[in-house]
mmCIF file of C-alpha atoms in Angstrom:
data_model
loop_
_atom_site.group_PDB
_atom_site.id
_atom_site.type_symbol
_atom_site.label_atom_id
_atom_site.label_comp_id
_atom_site.label_asym_id
_atom_site.label_seq_id
_atom_site.Cartn_x
_atom_site.Cartn_y
_atom_site.Cartn_z
ATOM 1 C CA GLY A 1124 40.616 -12.427 -29.116
ATOM 2 C CA PRO A 1125 41.481 -10.115 -31.301
ATOM 3 C CA SER A 1126 40.162 -9.647 -35.375
ATOM 4 C CA ASN A 1127 41.264 -7.314 -37.344
ATOM 5 C CA SER A 1128 37.777 -8.430 -39.607
ATOM 6 C CA GLU A 1129 35.687 -6.434 -40.962
ATOM 7 C CA GLY A 1130 32.338 -7.889 -39.546
ATOM 8 C CA ALA A 1131 33.637 -7.488 -36.279
ATOM 9 C CA GLY A 1132 34.746 -4.169 -36.388
ATOM 10 C CA LYS A 1133 31.305 -3.547 -37.169
ATOM 11 C CA VAL A 1134 29.970 -6.015 -34.517
ATOM 12 C CA SER A 1135 32.135 -4.575 -31.334
ATOM 13 C CA LEU A 1136 34.146 -2.088 -30.545
ATOM 14 C CA LEU A 1137 36.523 -3.641 -29.157
ATOM 15 C CA LYS A 1138 36.997 -5.634 -32.006
ATOM 16 C CA LYS A 1139 36.868 -9.066 -30.796
ATOM 17 C CA VAL A 1140 35.761 -11.868 -30.306
ATOM 18 C CA PRO A 1141 32.953 -13.368 -29.389
ATOM 19 C CA ALA A 1142 30.978 -10.666 -30.825
ATOM 20 C CA LEU A 1143 26.606 -10.763 -29.890
ATOM 21 C CA LYS A 1144 24.886 -8.896 -32.689
ATOM 22 C CA ASP A 1145 20.988 -9.138 -31.869
ATOM 23 C CA GLY A 1146 19.297 -6.462 -34.251
ATOM 24 C CA ASP A 1147 20.132 -3.035 -33.206
ATOM 25 C CA PHE A 1148 21.859 -4.101 -30.321
ATOM 26 C CA THR A 1149 25.598 -4.395 -30.429
ATOM 27 C CA LEU A 1150 27.819 -6.196 -27.896
ATOM 28 C CA ALA A 1151 31.439 -8.299 -27.096
ATOM 29 C CA GLU A 1152 32.728 -10.448 -23.916
ATOM 30 C CA CYS A 1153 32.373 -13.349 -23.313
ATOM 31 C CA THR A 1154 31.097 -13.474 -19.874
ATOM 32 C CA ALA A 1155 28.856 -10.262 -20.918
ATOM 33 C CA ILE A 1156 27.051 -12.719 -23.564
ATOM 34 C CA LEU A 1157 26.445 -15.445 -21.653
ATOM 35 C CA LEU A 1158 24.902 -13.077 -19.018
ATOM 36 C CA TYR A 1159 22.907 -11.368 -21.512
ATOM 37 C CA LEU A 1160 21.435 -14.322 -23.116
ATOM 38 C CA SER A 1161 20.822 -15.606 -19.820
ATOM 39 C CA ARG A 1162 18.733 -12.702 -18.898
ATOM 40 C CA LYS A 1163 17.335 -12.545 -22.311
ATOM 41 C CA TYR A 1164 16.002 -16.351 -22.298
ATOM 42 C CA ASN A 1165 14.865 -16.337 -19.340
ATOM 43 C CA THR A 1166 17.417 -19.416 -19.352
ATOM 44 C CA PRO A 1167 16.402 -22.567 -15.417
ATOM 45 C CA ASP A 1168 17.830 -20.602 -12.719
ATOM 46 C CA HIS A 1169 20.260 -22.549 -12.120
ATOM 47 C CA TRP A 1170 22.369 -21.621 -14.672
ATOM 48 C CA TYR A 1171 22.133 -17.419 -13.371
ATOM 49 C CA PRO A 1172 20.477 -18.025 -9.923
ATOM 50 C CA SER A 1173 17.839 -15.725 -8.457
ATOM 51 C CA ASP A 1174 18.621 -16.434 -5.429
ATOM 52 C CA ILE A 1175 20.462 -13.081 -4.329
ATOM 53 C CA GLN A 1176 23.132 -14.792 -3.183
ATOM 54 C CA GLN A 1177 23.956 -17.733 -5.002
ATOM 55 C CA ARG A 1178 23.936 -15.143 -8.468
ATOM 56 C CA ALA A 1179 26.890 -13.054 -6.198
ATOM 57 C CA ARG A 1180 28.809 -16.364 -6.042
ATOM 58 C CA VAL A 1181 28.480 -17.412 -9.897
ATOM 59 C CA ASP A 1182 29.263 -13.830 -10.370
ATOM 60 C CA GLU A 1183 32.705 -14.181 -7.666
ATOM 61 C CA TYR A 1184 34.086 -16.456 -9.777
ATOM 62 C CA LEU A 1185 33.588 -15.407 -12.940
ATOM 63 C CA SER A 1186 35.756 -12.328 -11.699
ATOM 64 C CA TRP A 1187 38.226 -14.431 -10.434
ATOM 65 C CA HIS A 1188 38.504 -16.730 -13.180
ATOM 66 C CA HIS A 1189 39.696 -13.382 -15.436
ATOM 67 C CA ALA A 1190 43.525 -12.654 -13.756
ATOM 68 C CA ASN A 1191 43.551 -16.928 -12.768
ATOM 69 C CA ILE A 1192 42.483 -20.313 -14.741
ATOM 70 C CA ARG A 1193 42.073 -17.624 -17.793
ATOM 71 C CA ALA A 1194 45.296 -16.480 -17.540
ATOM 72 C CA ASN A 1195 47.576 -19.463 -17.930
ATOM 73 C CA ALA A 1196 44.520 -23.059 -19.128
ATOM 74 C CA PRO A 1197 44.523 -21.590 -23.252
ATOM 75 C CA LYS A 1198 47.915 -19.812 -23.333
ATOM 76 C CA THR A 1199 48.855 -24.462 -23.206
ATOM 77 C CA MET A 1200 47.145 -24.155 -26.518
ATOM 78 C CA TRP A 1201 49.082 -20.666 -27.395
ATOM 79 C CA ILE A 1202 52.587 -22.405 -26.674
ATOM 80 C CA LYS A 1203 52.660 -25.982 -28.181
ATOM 81 C CA VAL A 1204 50.584 -25.144 -31.001
ATOM 82 C CA LEU A 1205 48.920 -21.097 -32.410
ATOM 83 C CA ILE A 1206 52.923 -19.535 -32.043
ATOM 84 C CA PRO A 1207 54.633 -21.777 -33.537
ATOM 85 C CA LEU A 1208 52.634 -21.779 -36.401
ATOM 86 C CA PHE A 1209 52.163 -18.752 -36.228
ATOM 87 C CA THR A 1210 55.867 -18.008 -36.011
ATOM 88 C CA GLY A 1211 57.589 -21.298 -37.271
ATOM 89 C CA GLN A 1212 59.810 -21.757 -33.750
ATOM 90 C CA PRO A 1213 58.740 -24.043 -30.687
ATOM 91 C CA LEU A 1214 59.210 -22.145 -27.660
ATOM 92 C CA PRO A 1215 61.658 -23.117 -24.874
ATOM 93 C CA SER A 1216 60.896 -25.633 -23.026
ATOM 94 C CA GLU A 1217 61.055 -22.921 -19.609
ATOM 95 C CA LYS A 1218 57.442 -21.782 -21.094
ATOM 96 C CA LEU A 1219 55.069 -24.384 -20.543
ATOM 97 C CA GLN A 1220 56.731 -25.240 -17.796
ATOM 98 C CA GLU A 1221 56.255 -21.870 -16.326
ATOM 99 C CA VAL A 1222 52.646 -21.854 -17.574
ATOM 100 C CA MET A 1223 51.632 -24.694 -16.538
ATOM 101 C CA GLU A 1224 52.653 -23.582 -12.350
ATOM 102 C CA GLY A 1225 51.093 -20.694 -13.185
ATOM 103 C CA LEU A 1226 47.889 -23.068 -13.657
ATOM 104 C CA SER A 1227 48.552 -25.376 -10.880
ATOM 105 C CA THR A 1228 49.022 -22.727 -8.357
ATOM 106 C CA SER A 1229 45.049 -21.714 -9.784
ATOM 107 C CA LEU A 1230 43.224 -24.711 -9.979
ATOM 108 C CA LYS A 1231 44.562 -25.595 -6.255
ATOM 109 C CA GLN A 1232 42.638 -22.243 -5.712
ATOM 110 C CA PHE A 1233 39.923 -23.493 -7.608
ATOM 111 C CA GLU A 1234 40.020 -26.535 -6.045
ATOM 112 C CA GLU A 1235 40.112 -25.496 -2.982
ATOM 113 C CA ARG A 1236 38.281 -22.777 -2.850
ATOM 114 C CA PHE A 1237 35.217 -23.029 -5.028
ATOM 115 C CA LEU A 1238 34.647 -26.741 -5.668
ATOM 116 C CA GLN A 1239 35.278 -27.534 -1.878
ATOM 117 C CA ASP A 1240 32.989 -31.073 -1.215
ATOM 118 C CA LYS A 1241 30.072 -29.501 -3.374
ATOM 119 C CA ALA A 1242 29.366 -31.052 -6.915
ATOM 120 C CA PHE A 1243 29.799 -27.875 -9.041
ATOM 121 C CA ILE A 1244 31.256 -25.057 -8.318
ATOM 122 C CA ILE A 1245 28.165 -22.546 -6.099
ATOM 123 C CA GLY A 1246 26.066 -25.638 -5.414
ATOM 124 C CA ASN A 1247 24.490 -28.715 -6.159
ATOM 125 C CA GLU A 1248 23.295 -27.981 -9.771
ATOM 126 C CA ILE A 1249 25.572 -26.988 -12.793
ATOM 127 C CA SER A 1250 26.226 -23.002 -13.556
ATOM 128 C CA LEU A 1251 27.472 -20.080 -15.668
ATOM 129 C CA ALA A 1252 30.695 -20.353 -13.481
ATOM 130 C CA ASP A 1253 31.582 -24.303 -14.779
ATOM 131 C CA LEU A 1254 30.578 -23.270 -17.812
ATOM 132 C CA VAL A 1255 33.257 -21.073 -18.166
ATOM 133 C CA ALA A 1256 35.465 -22.866 -16.399
ATOM 134 C CA ILE A 1257 35.415 -26.539 -17.931
ATOM 135 C CA VAL A 1258 35.828 -23.957 -21.233
ATOM 136 C CA GLU A 1259 39.169 -23.075 -20.265
ATOM 137 C CA LEU A 1260 39.977 -26.270 -19.327
ATOM 138 C CA MET A 1261 39.595 -27.874 -21.704
ATOM 139 C CA GLN A 1262 42.283 -26.196 -23.785
ATOM 140 C CA PRO A 1263 46.123 -27.448 -21.853
ATOM 141 C CA VAL A 1264 43.605 -31.114 -22.270
ATOM 142 C CA GLY A 1265 43.738 -30.199 -26.405
ATOM 143 C CA VAL A 1266 46.639 -29.690 -26.752
ATOM 144 C CA GLY A 1267 48.389 -33.026 -24.762
ATOM 145 C CA CYS A 1268 48.547 -31.358 -20.362
ATOM 146 C CA ASP A 1269 45.846 -33.656 -19.115
ATOM 147 C CA ILE A 1270 45.184 -31.590 -15.713
ATOM 148 C CA PHE A 1271 42.143 -34.042 -14.917
ATOM 149 C CA GLU A 1272 44.908 -37.210 -14.116
ATOM 150 C CA ASP A 1273 46.011 -36.687 -11.153
ATOM 151 C CA ARG A 1274 43.875 -34.308 -9.827
ATOM 152 C CA PRO A 1275 40.166 -36.499 -8.466
ATOM 153 C CA ARG A 1276 38.346 -34.110 -7.267
ATOM 154 C CA LEU A 1277 38.708 -31.780 -10.796
ATOM 155 C CA ARG A 1278 38.422 -35.125 -12.609
ATOM 156 C CA GLU A 1279 35.069 -36.517 -11.012
ATOM 157 C CA TRP A 1280 33.103 -32.496 -11.229
ATOM 158 C CA ARG A 1281 34.176 -33.049 -14.617
ATOM 159 C CA ARG A 1282 32.562 -35.742 -14.791
ATOM 160 C CA ARG A 1283 29.486 -33.862 -13.782
ATOM 161 C CA VAL A 1284 29.957 -31.443 -16.178
ATOM 162 C CA GLU A 1285 29.703 -33.905 -19.127
ATOM 163 C CA ASP A 1286 26.780 -35.314 -17.792
ATOM 164 C CA ALA A 1287 24.613 -32.767 -16.814
ATOM 165 C CA VAL A 1288 26.097 -31.092 -20.377
ATOM 166 C CA GLY A 1289 25.387 -34.345 -21.814
ATOM 167 C CA LYS A 1290 28.055 -36.406 -23.278
ATOM 168 C CA GLU A 1291 27.583 -35.870 -26.837
ATOM 169 C CA LEU A 1292 27.091 -31.824 -26.963
ATOM 170 C CA PHE A 1293 30.170 -31.627 -24.828
ATOM 171 C CA PHE A 1294 32.399 -32.660 -26.575
ATOM 172 C CA GLN A 1295 31.023 -31.481 -30.173
ATOM 173 C CA ALA A 1296 31.654 -28.077 -28.722
ATOM 174 C CA HIS A 1297 35.164 -28.734 -27.092
ATOM 175 C CA GLU A 1298 35.979 -30.272 -30.966
ATOM 176 C CA MET A 1299 37.412 -27.841 -31.901
ATOM 177 C CA ILE A 1300 39.740 -27.800 -28.877
ATOM 178 C CA LEU A 1301 40.444 -30.966 -28.916
ATOM 179 C CA ASN A 1302 41.769 -31.537 -32.381
ATOM 180 C CA ILE A 1303 43.805 -28.416 -32.091
ATOM 181 C CA LYS A 1304 47.040 -29.875 -32.866
ATOM 182 C CA GLU A 1305 45.649 -30.137 -36.412
ATOM 183 C CA LEU A 1306 46.429 -26.844 -37.069
ATOM 184 C CA SER A 1307 49.722 -27.707 -37.445
ATOM 185 C CA ASN A 1308 49.721 -29.061 -40.799
ATOM 186 C CA ILE A 1309 47.908 -25.995 -42.725
ATOM 187 C CA GLN A 1310 49.323 -24.050 -44.214
ATOM 188 C CA ILE A 1311 49.374 -20.422 -43.083
ATOM 189 C CA ASP A 1312 50.264 -17.041 -45.425
ATOM 190 C CA PRO A 1313 53.297 -15.623 -44.837
ATOM 191 C CA GLN A 1314 51.968 -12.299 -44.543
ATOM 192 C CA LEU A 1315 49.343 -13.181 -41.866
ATOM 193 C CA LYS A 1316 51.851 -15.546 -40.049
ATOM 194 C CA GLU A 1317 54.402 -11.720 -40.149
ATOM 195 C CA GLN A 1318 50.801 -9.595 -38.873
ATOM 196 C CA LEU A 1319 50.462 -12.141 -35.996
ATOM 197 C CA ALA A 1320 53.484 -13.858 -34.458
ATOM 198 C CA PRO A 1321 54.176 -10.067 -32.754
ATOM 199 C CA MET A 1322 51.092 -9.961 -31.578
ATOM 200 C CA LEU A 1323 51.042 -13.635 -30.417
ATOM 201 C CA MET A 1324 53.820 -13.612 -28.319
ATOM 202 C CA LYS A 1325 52.788 -10.586 -27.002
ATOM 203 C CA LEU A 1326 49.766 -12.854 -25.210
ATOM 204 C CA LEU A 1327 53.004 -14.756 -23.530
ATOM 205 C CA LYS A 1328 54.418 -11.582 -21.515
#
């Protein structure tokens, strides 16, 4: 998301995080960063396959993901925790219901179009597509919206991702998301609230 810090501005022309600085080279946008790192460090082939059609399947998912899963899943966190924290006011329950309906549609497409009967999004091995997907889908879980509970196919996919990454590393990576509700107890500087509240509200429009 946007960052007003001076450091972020030096690393990313877009003034957004995440951002990467590798020597004199700087790069923004999480997907671009993942792809760059996978190529630079010659990661195992299953993450971003050398086979042109398998790689295209990863690219296909990543392209779809932004306008679907990412367009809905993170909003649950904004609605239930972050916007009330910065504005001091809870949002109407209708807002969450609207987002959950959109997310439900995206999850149905995710299962039927991408996951199907495969172990992972592009086949029998985990890829960057699975990593990008799971990070977004853990965000509703962190605020009490367990999207896996009534979706056995999705739940089994999550279990396979956990096993492939390693459970300890998986929960370490998602520790902040799973404990996001604890932010409700922190005190926010009033000036920062005033600056950020209008921007946060725009995220839901």
